[in-house]
Short mmCIF file of C-alpha atoms in Angstrom, two decimals:
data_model
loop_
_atom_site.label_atom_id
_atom_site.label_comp_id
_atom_site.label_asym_id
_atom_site.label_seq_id
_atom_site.Cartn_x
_atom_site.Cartn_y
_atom_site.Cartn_z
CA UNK A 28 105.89 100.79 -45.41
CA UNK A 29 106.68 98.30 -42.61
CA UNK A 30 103.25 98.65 -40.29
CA UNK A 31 102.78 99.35 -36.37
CA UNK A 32 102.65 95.05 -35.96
CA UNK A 33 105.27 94.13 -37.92
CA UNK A 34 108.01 96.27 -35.92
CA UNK A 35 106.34 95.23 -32.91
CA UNK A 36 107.18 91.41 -33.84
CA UNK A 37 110.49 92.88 -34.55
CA UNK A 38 111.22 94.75 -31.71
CA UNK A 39 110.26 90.94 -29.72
CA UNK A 40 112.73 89.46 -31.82
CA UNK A 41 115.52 91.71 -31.81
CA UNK A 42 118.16 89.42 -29.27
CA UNK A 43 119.25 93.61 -28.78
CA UNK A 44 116.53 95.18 -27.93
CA UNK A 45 115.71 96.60 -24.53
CA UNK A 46 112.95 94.48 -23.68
CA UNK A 47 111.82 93.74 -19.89
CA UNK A 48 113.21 90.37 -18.66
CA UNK A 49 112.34 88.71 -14.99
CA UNK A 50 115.24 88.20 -13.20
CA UNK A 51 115.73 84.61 -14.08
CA UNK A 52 115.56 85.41 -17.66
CA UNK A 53 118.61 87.88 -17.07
CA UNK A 54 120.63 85.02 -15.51
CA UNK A 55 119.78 82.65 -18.05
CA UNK A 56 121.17 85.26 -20.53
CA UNK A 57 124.15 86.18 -18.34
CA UNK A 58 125.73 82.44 -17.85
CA UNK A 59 125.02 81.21 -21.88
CA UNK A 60 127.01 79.28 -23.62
CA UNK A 61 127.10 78.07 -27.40
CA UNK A 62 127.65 74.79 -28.87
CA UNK A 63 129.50 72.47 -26.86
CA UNK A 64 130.97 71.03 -30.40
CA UNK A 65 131.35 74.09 -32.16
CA UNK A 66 132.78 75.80 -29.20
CA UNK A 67 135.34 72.72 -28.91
CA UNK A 68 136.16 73.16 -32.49
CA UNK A 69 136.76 76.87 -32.50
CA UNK A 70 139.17 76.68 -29.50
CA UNK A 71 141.12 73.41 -31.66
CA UNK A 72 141.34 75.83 -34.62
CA UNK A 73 142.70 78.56 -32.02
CA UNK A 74 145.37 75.88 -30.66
CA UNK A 75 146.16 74.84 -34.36
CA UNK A 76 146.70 78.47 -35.54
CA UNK A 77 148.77 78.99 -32.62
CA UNK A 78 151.04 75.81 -33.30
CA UNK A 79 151.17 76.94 -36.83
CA UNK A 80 152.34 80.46 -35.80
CA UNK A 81 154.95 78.84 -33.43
CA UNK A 82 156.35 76.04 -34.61
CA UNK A 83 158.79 77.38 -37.21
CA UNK A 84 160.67 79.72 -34.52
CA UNK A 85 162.76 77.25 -33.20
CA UNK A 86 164.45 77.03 -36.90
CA UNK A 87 163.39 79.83 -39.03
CA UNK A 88 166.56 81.86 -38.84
CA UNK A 89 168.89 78.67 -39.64
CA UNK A 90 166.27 78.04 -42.72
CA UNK A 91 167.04 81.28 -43.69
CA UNK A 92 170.58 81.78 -43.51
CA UNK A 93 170.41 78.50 -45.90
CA UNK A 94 168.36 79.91 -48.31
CA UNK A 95 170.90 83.22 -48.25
CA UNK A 96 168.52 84.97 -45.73
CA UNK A 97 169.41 86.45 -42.49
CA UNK A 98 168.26 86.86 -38.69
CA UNK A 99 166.57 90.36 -39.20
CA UNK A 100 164.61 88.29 -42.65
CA UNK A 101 163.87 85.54 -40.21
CA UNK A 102 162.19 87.93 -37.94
CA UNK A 103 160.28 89.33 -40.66
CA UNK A 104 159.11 86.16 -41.89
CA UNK A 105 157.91 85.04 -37.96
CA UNK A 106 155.81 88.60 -38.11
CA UNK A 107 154.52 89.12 -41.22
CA UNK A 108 151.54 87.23 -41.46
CA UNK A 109 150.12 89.11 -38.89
CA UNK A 110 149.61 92.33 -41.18
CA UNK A 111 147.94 89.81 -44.25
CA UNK A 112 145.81 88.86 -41.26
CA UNK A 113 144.57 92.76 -40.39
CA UNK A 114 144.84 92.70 -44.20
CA UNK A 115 142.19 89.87 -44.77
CA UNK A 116 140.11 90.54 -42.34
CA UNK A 117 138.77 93.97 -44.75
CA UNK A 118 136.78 91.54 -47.03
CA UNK A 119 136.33 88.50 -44.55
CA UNK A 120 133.89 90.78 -42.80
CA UNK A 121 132.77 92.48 -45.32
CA UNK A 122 130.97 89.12 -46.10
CA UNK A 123 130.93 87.23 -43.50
CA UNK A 124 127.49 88.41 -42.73
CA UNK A 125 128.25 88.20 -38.88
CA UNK A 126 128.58 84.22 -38.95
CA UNK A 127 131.76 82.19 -38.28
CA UNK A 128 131.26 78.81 -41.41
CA UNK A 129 133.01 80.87 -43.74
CA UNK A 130 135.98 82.10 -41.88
CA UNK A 131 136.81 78.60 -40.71
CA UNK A 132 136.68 77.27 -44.22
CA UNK A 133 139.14 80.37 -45.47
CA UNK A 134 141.36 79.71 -42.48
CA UNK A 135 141.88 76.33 -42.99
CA UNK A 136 142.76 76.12 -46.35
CA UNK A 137 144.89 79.14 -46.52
CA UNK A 138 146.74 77.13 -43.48
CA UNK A 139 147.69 74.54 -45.66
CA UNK A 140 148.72 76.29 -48.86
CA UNK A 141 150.90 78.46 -46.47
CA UNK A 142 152.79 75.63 -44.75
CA UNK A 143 153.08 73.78 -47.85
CA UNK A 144 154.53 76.92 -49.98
CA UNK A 145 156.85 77.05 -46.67
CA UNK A 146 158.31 73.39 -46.42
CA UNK A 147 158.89 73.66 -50.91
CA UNK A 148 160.85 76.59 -50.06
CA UNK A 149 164.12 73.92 -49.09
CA UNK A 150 163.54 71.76 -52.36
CA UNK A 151 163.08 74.80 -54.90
CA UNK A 152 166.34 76.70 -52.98
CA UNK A 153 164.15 79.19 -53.08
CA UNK A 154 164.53 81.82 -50.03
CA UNK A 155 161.06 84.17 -50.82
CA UNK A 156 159.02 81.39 -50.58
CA UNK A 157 159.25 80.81 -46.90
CA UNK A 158 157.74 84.74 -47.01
CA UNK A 159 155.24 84.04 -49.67
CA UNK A 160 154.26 80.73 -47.22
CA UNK A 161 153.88 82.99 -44.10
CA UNK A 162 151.96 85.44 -45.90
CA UNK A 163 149.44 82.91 -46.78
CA UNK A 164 149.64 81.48 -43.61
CA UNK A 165 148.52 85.03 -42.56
CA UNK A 166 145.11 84.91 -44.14
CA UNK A 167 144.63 82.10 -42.40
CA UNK A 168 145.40 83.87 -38.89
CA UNK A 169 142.53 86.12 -39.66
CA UNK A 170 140.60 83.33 -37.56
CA UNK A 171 142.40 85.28 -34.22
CA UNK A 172 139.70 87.57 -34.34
CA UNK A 173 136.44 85.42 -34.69
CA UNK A 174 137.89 83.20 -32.24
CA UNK A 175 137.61 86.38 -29.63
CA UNK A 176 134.93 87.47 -31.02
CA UNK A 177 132.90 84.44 -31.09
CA UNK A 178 134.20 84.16 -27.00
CA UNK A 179 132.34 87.26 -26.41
CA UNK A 180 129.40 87.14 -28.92
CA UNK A 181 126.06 88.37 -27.05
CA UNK A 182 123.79 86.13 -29.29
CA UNK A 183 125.63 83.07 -28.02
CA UNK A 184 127.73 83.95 -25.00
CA UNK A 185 126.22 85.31 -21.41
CA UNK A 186 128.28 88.68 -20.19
CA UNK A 187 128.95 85.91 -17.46
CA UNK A 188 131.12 83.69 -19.28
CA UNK A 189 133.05 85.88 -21.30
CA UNK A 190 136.34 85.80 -19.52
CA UNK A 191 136.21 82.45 -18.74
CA UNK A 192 135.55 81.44 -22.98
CA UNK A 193 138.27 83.61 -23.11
CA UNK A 194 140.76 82.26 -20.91
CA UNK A 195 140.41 79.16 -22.62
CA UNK A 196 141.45 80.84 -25.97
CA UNK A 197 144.37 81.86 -23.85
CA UNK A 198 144.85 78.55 -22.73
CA UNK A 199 144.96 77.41 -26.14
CA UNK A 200 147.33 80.23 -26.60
CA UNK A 201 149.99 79.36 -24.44
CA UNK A 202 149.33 75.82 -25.53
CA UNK A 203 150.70 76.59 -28.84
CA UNK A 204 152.90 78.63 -27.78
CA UNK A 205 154.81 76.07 -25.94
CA UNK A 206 153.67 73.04 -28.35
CA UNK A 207 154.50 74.85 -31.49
CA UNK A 208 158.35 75.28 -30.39
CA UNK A 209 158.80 72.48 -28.86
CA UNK A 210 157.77 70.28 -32.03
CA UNK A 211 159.52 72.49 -34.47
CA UNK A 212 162.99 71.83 -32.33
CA UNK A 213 162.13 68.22 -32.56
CA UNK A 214 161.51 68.43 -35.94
CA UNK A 215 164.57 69.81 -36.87
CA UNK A 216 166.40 67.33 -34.46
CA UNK A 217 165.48 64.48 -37.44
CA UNK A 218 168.15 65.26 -39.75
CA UNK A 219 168.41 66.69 -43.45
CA UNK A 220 168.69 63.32 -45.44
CA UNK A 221 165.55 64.24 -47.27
CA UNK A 222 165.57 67.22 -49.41
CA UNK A 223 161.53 66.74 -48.99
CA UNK A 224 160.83 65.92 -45.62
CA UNK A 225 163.32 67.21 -42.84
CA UNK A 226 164.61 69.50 -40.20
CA UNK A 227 163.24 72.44 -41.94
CA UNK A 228 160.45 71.31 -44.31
CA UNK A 229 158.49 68.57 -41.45
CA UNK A 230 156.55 71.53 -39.82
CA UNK A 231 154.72 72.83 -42.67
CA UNK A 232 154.00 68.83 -44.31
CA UNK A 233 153.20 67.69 -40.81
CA UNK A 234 150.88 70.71 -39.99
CA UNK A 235 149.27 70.82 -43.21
CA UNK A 236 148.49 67.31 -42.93
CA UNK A 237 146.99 68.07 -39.93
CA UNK A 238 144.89 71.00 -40.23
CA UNK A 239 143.84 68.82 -43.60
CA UNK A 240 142.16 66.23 -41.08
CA UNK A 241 140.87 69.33 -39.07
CA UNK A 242 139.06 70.74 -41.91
CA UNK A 243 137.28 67.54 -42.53
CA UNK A 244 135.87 68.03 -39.10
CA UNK A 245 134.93 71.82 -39.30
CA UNK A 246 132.78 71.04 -42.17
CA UNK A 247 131.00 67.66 -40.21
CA UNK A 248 130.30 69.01 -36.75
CA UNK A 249 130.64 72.89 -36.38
CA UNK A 250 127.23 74.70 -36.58
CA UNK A 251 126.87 78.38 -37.08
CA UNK A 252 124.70 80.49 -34.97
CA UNK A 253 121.19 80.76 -36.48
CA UNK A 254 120.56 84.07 -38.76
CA UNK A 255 118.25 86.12 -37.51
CA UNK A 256 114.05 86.49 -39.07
CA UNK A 257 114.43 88.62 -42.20
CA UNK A 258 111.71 91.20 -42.82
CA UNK A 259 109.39 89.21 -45.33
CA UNK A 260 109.49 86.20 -43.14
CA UNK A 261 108.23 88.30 -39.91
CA UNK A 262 105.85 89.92 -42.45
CA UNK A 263 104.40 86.35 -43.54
CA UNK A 264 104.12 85.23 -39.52
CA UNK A 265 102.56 88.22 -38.89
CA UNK A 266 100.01 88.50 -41.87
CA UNK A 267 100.18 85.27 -44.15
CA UNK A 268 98.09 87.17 -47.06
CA UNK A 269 100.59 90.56 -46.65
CA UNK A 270 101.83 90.91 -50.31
CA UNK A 271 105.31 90.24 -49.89
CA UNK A 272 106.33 92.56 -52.85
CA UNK A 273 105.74 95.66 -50.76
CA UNK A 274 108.94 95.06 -48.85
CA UNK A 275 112.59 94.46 -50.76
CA UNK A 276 114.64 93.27 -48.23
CA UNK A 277 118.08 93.62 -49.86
CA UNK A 278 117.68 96.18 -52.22
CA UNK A 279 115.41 94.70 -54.73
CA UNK A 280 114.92 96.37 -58.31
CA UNK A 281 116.31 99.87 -58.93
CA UNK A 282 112.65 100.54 -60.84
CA UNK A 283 110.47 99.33 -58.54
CA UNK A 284 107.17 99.82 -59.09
CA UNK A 285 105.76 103.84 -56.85
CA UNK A 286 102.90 101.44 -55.43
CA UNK A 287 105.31 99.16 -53.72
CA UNK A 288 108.69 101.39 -53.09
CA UNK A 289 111.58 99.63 -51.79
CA UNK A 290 112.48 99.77 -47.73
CA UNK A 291 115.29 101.69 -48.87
CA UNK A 292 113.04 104.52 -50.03
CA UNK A 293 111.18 104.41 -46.71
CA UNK A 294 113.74 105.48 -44.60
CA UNK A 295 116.40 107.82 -44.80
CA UNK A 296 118.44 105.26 -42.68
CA UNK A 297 118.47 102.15 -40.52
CA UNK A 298 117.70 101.36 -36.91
CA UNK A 299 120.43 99.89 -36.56
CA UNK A 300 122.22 102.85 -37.87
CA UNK A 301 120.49 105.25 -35.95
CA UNK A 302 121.20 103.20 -32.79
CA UNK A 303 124.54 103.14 -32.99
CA UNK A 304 124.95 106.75 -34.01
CA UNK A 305 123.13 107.55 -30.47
CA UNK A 306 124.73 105.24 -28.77
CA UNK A 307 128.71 106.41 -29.91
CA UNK A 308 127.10 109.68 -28.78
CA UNK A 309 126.29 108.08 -25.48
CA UNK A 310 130.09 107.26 -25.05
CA UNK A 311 131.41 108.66 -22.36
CA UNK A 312 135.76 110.28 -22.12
CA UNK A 313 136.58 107.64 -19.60
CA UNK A 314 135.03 104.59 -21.91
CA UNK A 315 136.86 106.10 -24.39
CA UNK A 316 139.69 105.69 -22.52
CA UNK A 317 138.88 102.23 -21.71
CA UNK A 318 139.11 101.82 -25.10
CA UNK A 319 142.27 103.05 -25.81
CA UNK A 320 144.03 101.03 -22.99
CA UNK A 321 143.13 97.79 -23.89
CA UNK A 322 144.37 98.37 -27.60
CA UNK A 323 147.10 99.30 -25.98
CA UNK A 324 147.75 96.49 -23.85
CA UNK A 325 146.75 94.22 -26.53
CA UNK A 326 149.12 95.61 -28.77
CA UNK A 327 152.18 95.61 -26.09
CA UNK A 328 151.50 92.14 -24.93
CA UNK A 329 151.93 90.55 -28.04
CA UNK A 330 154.80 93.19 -29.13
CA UNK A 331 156.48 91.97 -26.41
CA UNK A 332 155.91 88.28 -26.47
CA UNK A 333 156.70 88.16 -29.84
CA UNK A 334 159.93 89.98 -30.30
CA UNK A 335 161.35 87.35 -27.11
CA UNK A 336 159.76 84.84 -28.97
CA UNK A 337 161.85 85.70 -32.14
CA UNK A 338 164.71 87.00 -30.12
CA UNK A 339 165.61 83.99 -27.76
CA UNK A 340 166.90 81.75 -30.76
CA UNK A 341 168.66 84.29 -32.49
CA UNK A 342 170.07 85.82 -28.84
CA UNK A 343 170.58 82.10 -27.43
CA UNK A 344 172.87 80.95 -30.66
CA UNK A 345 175.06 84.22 -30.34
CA UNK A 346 175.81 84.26 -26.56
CA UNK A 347 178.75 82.59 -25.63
CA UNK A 348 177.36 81.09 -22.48
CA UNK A 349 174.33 79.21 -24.47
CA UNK A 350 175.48 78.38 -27.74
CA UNK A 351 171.74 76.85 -28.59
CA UNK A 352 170.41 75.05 -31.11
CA UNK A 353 167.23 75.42 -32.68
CA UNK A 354 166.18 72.14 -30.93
CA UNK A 355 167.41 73.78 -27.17
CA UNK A 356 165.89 77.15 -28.57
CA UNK A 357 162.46 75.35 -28.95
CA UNK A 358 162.51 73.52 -25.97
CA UNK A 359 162.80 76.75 -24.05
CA UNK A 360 160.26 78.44 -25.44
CA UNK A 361 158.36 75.95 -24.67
CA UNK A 362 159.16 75.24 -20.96
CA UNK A 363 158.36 79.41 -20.66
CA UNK A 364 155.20 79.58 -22.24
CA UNK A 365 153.46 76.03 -20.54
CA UNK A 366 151.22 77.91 -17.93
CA UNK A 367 148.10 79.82 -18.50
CA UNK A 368 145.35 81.92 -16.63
CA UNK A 369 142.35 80.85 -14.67
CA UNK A 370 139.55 83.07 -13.89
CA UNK A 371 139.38 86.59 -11.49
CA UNK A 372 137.93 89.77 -12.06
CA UNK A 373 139.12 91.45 -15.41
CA UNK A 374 141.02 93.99 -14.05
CA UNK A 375 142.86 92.20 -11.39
CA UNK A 376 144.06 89.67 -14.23
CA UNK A 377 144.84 92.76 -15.91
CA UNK A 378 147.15 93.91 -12.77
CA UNK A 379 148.64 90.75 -12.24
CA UNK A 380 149.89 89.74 -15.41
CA UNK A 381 151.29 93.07 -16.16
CA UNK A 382 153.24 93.06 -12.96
CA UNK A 383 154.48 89.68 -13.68
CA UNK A 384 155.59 90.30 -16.96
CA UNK A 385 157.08 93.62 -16.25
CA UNK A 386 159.22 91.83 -13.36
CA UNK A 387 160.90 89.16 -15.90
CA UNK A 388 161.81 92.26 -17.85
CA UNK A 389 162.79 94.46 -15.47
CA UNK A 390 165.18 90.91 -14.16
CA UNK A 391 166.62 90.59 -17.56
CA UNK A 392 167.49 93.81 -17.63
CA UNK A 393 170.11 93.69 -14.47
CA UNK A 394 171.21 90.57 -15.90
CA UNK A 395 172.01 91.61 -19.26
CA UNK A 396 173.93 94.59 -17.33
CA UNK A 397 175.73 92.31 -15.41
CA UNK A 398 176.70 89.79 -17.80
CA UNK A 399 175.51 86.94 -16.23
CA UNK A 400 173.72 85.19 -18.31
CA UNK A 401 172.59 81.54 -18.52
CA UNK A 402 170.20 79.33 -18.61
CA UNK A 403 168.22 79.34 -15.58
CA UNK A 404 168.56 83.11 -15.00
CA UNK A 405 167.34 83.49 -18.17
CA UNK A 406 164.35 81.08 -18.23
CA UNK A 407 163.15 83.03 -15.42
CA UNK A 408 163.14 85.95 -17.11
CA UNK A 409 161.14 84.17 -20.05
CA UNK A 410 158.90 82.06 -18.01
CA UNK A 411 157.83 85.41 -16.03
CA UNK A 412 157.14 87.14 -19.25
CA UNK A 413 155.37 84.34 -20.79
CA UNK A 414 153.19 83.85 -18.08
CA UNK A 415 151.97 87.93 -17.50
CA UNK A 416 151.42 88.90 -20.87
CA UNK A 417 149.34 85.82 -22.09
CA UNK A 418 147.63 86.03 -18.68
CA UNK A 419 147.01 89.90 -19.59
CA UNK A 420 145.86 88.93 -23.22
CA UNK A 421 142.57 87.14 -21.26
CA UNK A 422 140.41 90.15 -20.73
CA UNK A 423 141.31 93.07 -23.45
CA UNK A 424 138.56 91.91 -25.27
CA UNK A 425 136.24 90.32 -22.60
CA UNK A 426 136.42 93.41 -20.43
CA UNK A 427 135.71 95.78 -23.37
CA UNK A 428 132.45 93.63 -24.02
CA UNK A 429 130.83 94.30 -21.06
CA UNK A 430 131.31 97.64 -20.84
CA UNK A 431 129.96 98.57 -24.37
CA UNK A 432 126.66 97.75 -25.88
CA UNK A 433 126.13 94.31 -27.42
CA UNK A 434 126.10 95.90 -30.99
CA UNK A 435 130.02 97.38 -30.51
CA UNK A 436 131.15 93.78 -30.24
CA UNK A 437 132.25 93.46 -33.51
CA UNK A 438 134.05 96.84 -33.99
CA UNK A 439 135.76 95.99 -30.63
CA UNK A 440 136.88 92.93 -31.60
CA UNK A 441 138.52 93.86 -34.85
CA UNK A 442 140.03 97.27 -32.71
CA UNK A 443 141.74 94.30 -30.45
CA UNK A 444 142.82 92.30 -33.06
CA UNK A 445 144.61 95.22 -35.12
CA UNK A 446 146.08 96.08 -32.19
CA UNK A 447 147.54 91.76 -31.55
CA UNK A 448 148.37 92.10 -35.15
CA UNK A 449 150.67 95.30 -34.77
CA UNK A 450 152.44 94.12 -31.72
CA UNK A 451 152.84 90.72 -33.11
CA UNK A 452 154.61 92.07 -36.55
CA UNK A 453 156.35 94.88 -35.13
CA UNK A 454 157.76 92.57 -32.25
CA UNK A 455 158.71 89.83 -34.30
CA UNK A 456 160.95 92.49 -36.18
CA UNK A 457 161.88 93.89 -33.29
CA UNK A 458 163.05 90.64 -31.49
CA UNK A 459 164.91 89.43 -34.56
CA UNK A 460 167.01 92.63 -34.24
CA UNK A 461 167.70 92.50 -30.91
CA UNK A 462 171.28 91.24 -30.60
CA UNK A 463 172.05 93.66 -33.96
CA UNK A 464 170.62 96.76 -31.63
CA UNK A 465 171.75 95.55 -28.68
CA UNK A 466 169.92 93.69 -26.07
CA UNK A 467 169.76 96.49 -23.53
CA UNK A 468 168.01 98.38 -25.77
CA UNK A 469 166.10 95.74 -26.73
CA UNK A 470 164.51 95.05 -23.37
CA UNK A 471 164.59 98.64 -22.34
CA UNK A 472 162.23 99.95 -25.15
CA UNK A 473 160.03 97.26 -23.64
CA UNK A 474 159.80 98.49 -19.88
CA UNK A 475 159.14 102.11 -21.10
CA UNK A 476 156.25 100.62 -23.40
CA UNK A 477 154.83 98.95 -19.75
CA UNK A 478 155.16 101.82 -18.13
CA UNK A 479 152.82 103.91 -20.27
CA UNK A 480 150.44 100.79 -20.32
CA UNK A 481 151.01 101.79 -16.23
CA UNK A 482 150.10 105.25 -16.61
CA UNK A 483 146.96 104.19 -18.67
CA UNK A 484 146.09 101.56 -15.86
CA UNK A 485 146.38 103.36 -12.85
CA UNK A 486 144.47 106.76 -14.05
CA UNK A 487 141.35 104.23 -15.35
CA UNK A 488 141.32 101.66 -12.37
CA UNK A 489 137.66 102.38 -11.26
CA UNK A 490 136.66 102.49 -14.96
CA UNK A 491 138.24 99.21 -15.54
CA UNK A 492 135.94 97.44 -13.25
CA UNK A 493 133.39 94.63 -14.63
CA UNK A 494 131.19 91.77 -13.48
CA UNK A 495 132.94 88.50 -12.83
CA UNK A 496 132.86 85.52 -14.98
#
């Protein structure tokens, strides 16, 4: 059995425990930050993603009507990967082991293979392979969630500088989310006198080219966070001559010897375990509720930013007064989605951007009713939208961190990332049918989703409040 010492050193160790800290050790934990290059390189791989979600909106539903496809197809193919990325992420973290090397090196080449098997779709004629390229390209967007989660990662990341790590994911966000359009309606501005390389095919070879150069650099510079002492090396600091046999850290021989019995035998379960069972006891009806809001939020922020962002091509070629091509389509996007958040208190953000968002929809709405539609109406519709849910998408996860113990940060992340995944798929389907359904109910199915968000809000306001930072 593990003695009285040894789970004393461990108890030191343990970056969770409850351990008495001076005041300027508690500020020195609150305002941490990780690895200036790693931290650079996680945010890149957040922008790249993002580009790489993007950048075949401008002219996905054109590629697919010339591969026999259609606008509601095209809107599937925009949201799919999302659900192979909640797919993915069952074994990712299953052996991931808590660390981040191993997700980066999955995302990146499944990035590739996916925008690759996307620009061959043109030269085989072959519509299903754009799909089968997304859907790889899906695996790859499992990355969403250790990006936030490596934002708000205790071991690395003071409750202090949460938001702020996560605003610039959110910066990277809109980044891509205006870069990623943009270049795809350039892209298809070049012309079709390649059956390889052109207006359809030259985001997926020019992306996978990149993230090729990218990968090169994740496997140079990023360092993962240290793991943590395992039981036989605390033993051997704490007693060089312990016999190390007495202890089988991960499982060890099914027959072990009744002298030495395995840890397993020891204990009926873990600390770790037990800990968390008392603490989900602990949890109180309005954290739970907590809870529940910001999966919702996350969930209608990107439902909503992703069915405009798969809408406004399809909706902008059909309306008589815009006429757009995937180049115009892409430029607008991008002009919409080019500002970001800075840094308040959680909720406040939380407030604001809802507000904001709920204001372009609420404007499109009368517009849409009054048939007067063009483009400057309707790029302030977009641009308001843009703007409030990305700026909302800052804090789901950030707030949620410092709420809950250290040890819920994983669960919470991949809660928050389900819940991106669902509105993103869902909304990209939903967008791409908008002109088919009609786009007053397309934008009214929207404000009624904001307004429960609303009811959530209001009802938890106290509970939503956090430290700054």
């Amino acid at each position: 059995m593990i003695d009285l010492k040894l789970l004393l050193i461990l108890n030191q160790i343990n970056p969770f425990s409850s351990r008495h800290e001076t005041s300027d050790n508690h500020d020195q934990e609150d305002f941490k930050l990780p690895n200036l290059a790693s931290l650079v390189i996680m945010i890149l791989m957040n922008l790249l993603l993002q580009v790489s979600f993007f950048i075949v909106i401008s002219s996905s539903n054109k590629y697919a009507e010339y591969l026999g496809g259609n606008a509601t197809f095209s809107g599937v193919a925009i949201g799919i990967p999302t659900a192979f990325a909640g797919l993915s992420l069952i074994p990712l973290t299953k052996y991931d082991r808590g660390m981040y090397r191993m997700p980066l090196h999955v995302s990146c080449c499944f990035a590739i293979l996916g925008h690759v098997a996307y620009a061959l779709a043109f030269r085989t004629n072959f519509l299903y392979l754009i799909l089968i390229g997304r859907c790889l390209l899906g695996v790859a967007f499992s990355m969403f969630m250790y990006g936030k989660r490596y934002c708000t990662d205790p071991r690395i990341v003071g409750i202090r500088r949460r938001t702020t790590l996560a605003s610039w994911m959110v910066i990277s966000q809109g980044m891509g989310m205006s870069l990623g359009p943009f270049l795809g309606g350039v892209m298809y501005d070049i012309g079709f006198s390649n059956s390889i390389f052109n207006g359809y095919t030259s985001p997926g070879w020019i992306m996978a080219g990149i993230l090729a150069g990218f990968w090169v650099l994740v496997a140079k510079y990023f360092e993962d966070i240290p793991q943590p002492p395992t039981i036989l090396e605390l033993q051997s600091a704490s007693d060089p001559n312990a016999p190390i046999t007495s202890l089988e850290v991960k499982g060890g021989d099914k027959e072990a010897s009744p002298d030495y019995p395995s840890a397993s035998a020891t204990r009926p379960a873990s600390p770790v375990d037990e800990s968390f069972r008392a603490q989900l006891s602990l949890i109180t009806l309005s954290q739970w509720g907590v809870i529940a809001c910001m999966c919702w939020f996350s969930m209608l922020c990107f439902f909503i930013l992703g069915s405009w962002e798969a809408n406004l091509p399809v909706f902008g070629a059909a309306d008589e007064n815009l006429r757009w091509s995937p180049f115009a389509a892409g430029n607008f996007i991008a002009l919409g989605g080019i500002t970001a958040a800075r840094r308040t208190q959680d909720r406040k953000i939380l407030a604001f951007g809802t507000i904001l968002g709920l204001s372009g929809l609420i404007i499109f709405f009368f517009i849409l009713r009054t048939g007067k539609v063009n483009y400057g109406s309707l790029f302030t519709c977009w641009w308001s939208v843009a703007l409030g849910f990305n700026l909302a998408t800052t804090v789901t996860l950030s707030l949620l961190s410092k709420q809950l113990p250290p040890e819920w940060n994983g669960c919470t992340s991949m809660a928050i990332q389900y819940s991106n995944y669902t509105g993103r798929v869902t909304g990209a389907i939903w967008g791409g049918s908008g002109v088919s359904v009609g786009m007053m109910n397309f934008v009214g199915l929207e404000i009624v989703m904001v307004a429960i968000g609303a009811v959530f809000f209001t009802t938890l306001w106290r509970n939503l409040k956090t430290k700054t930072g």
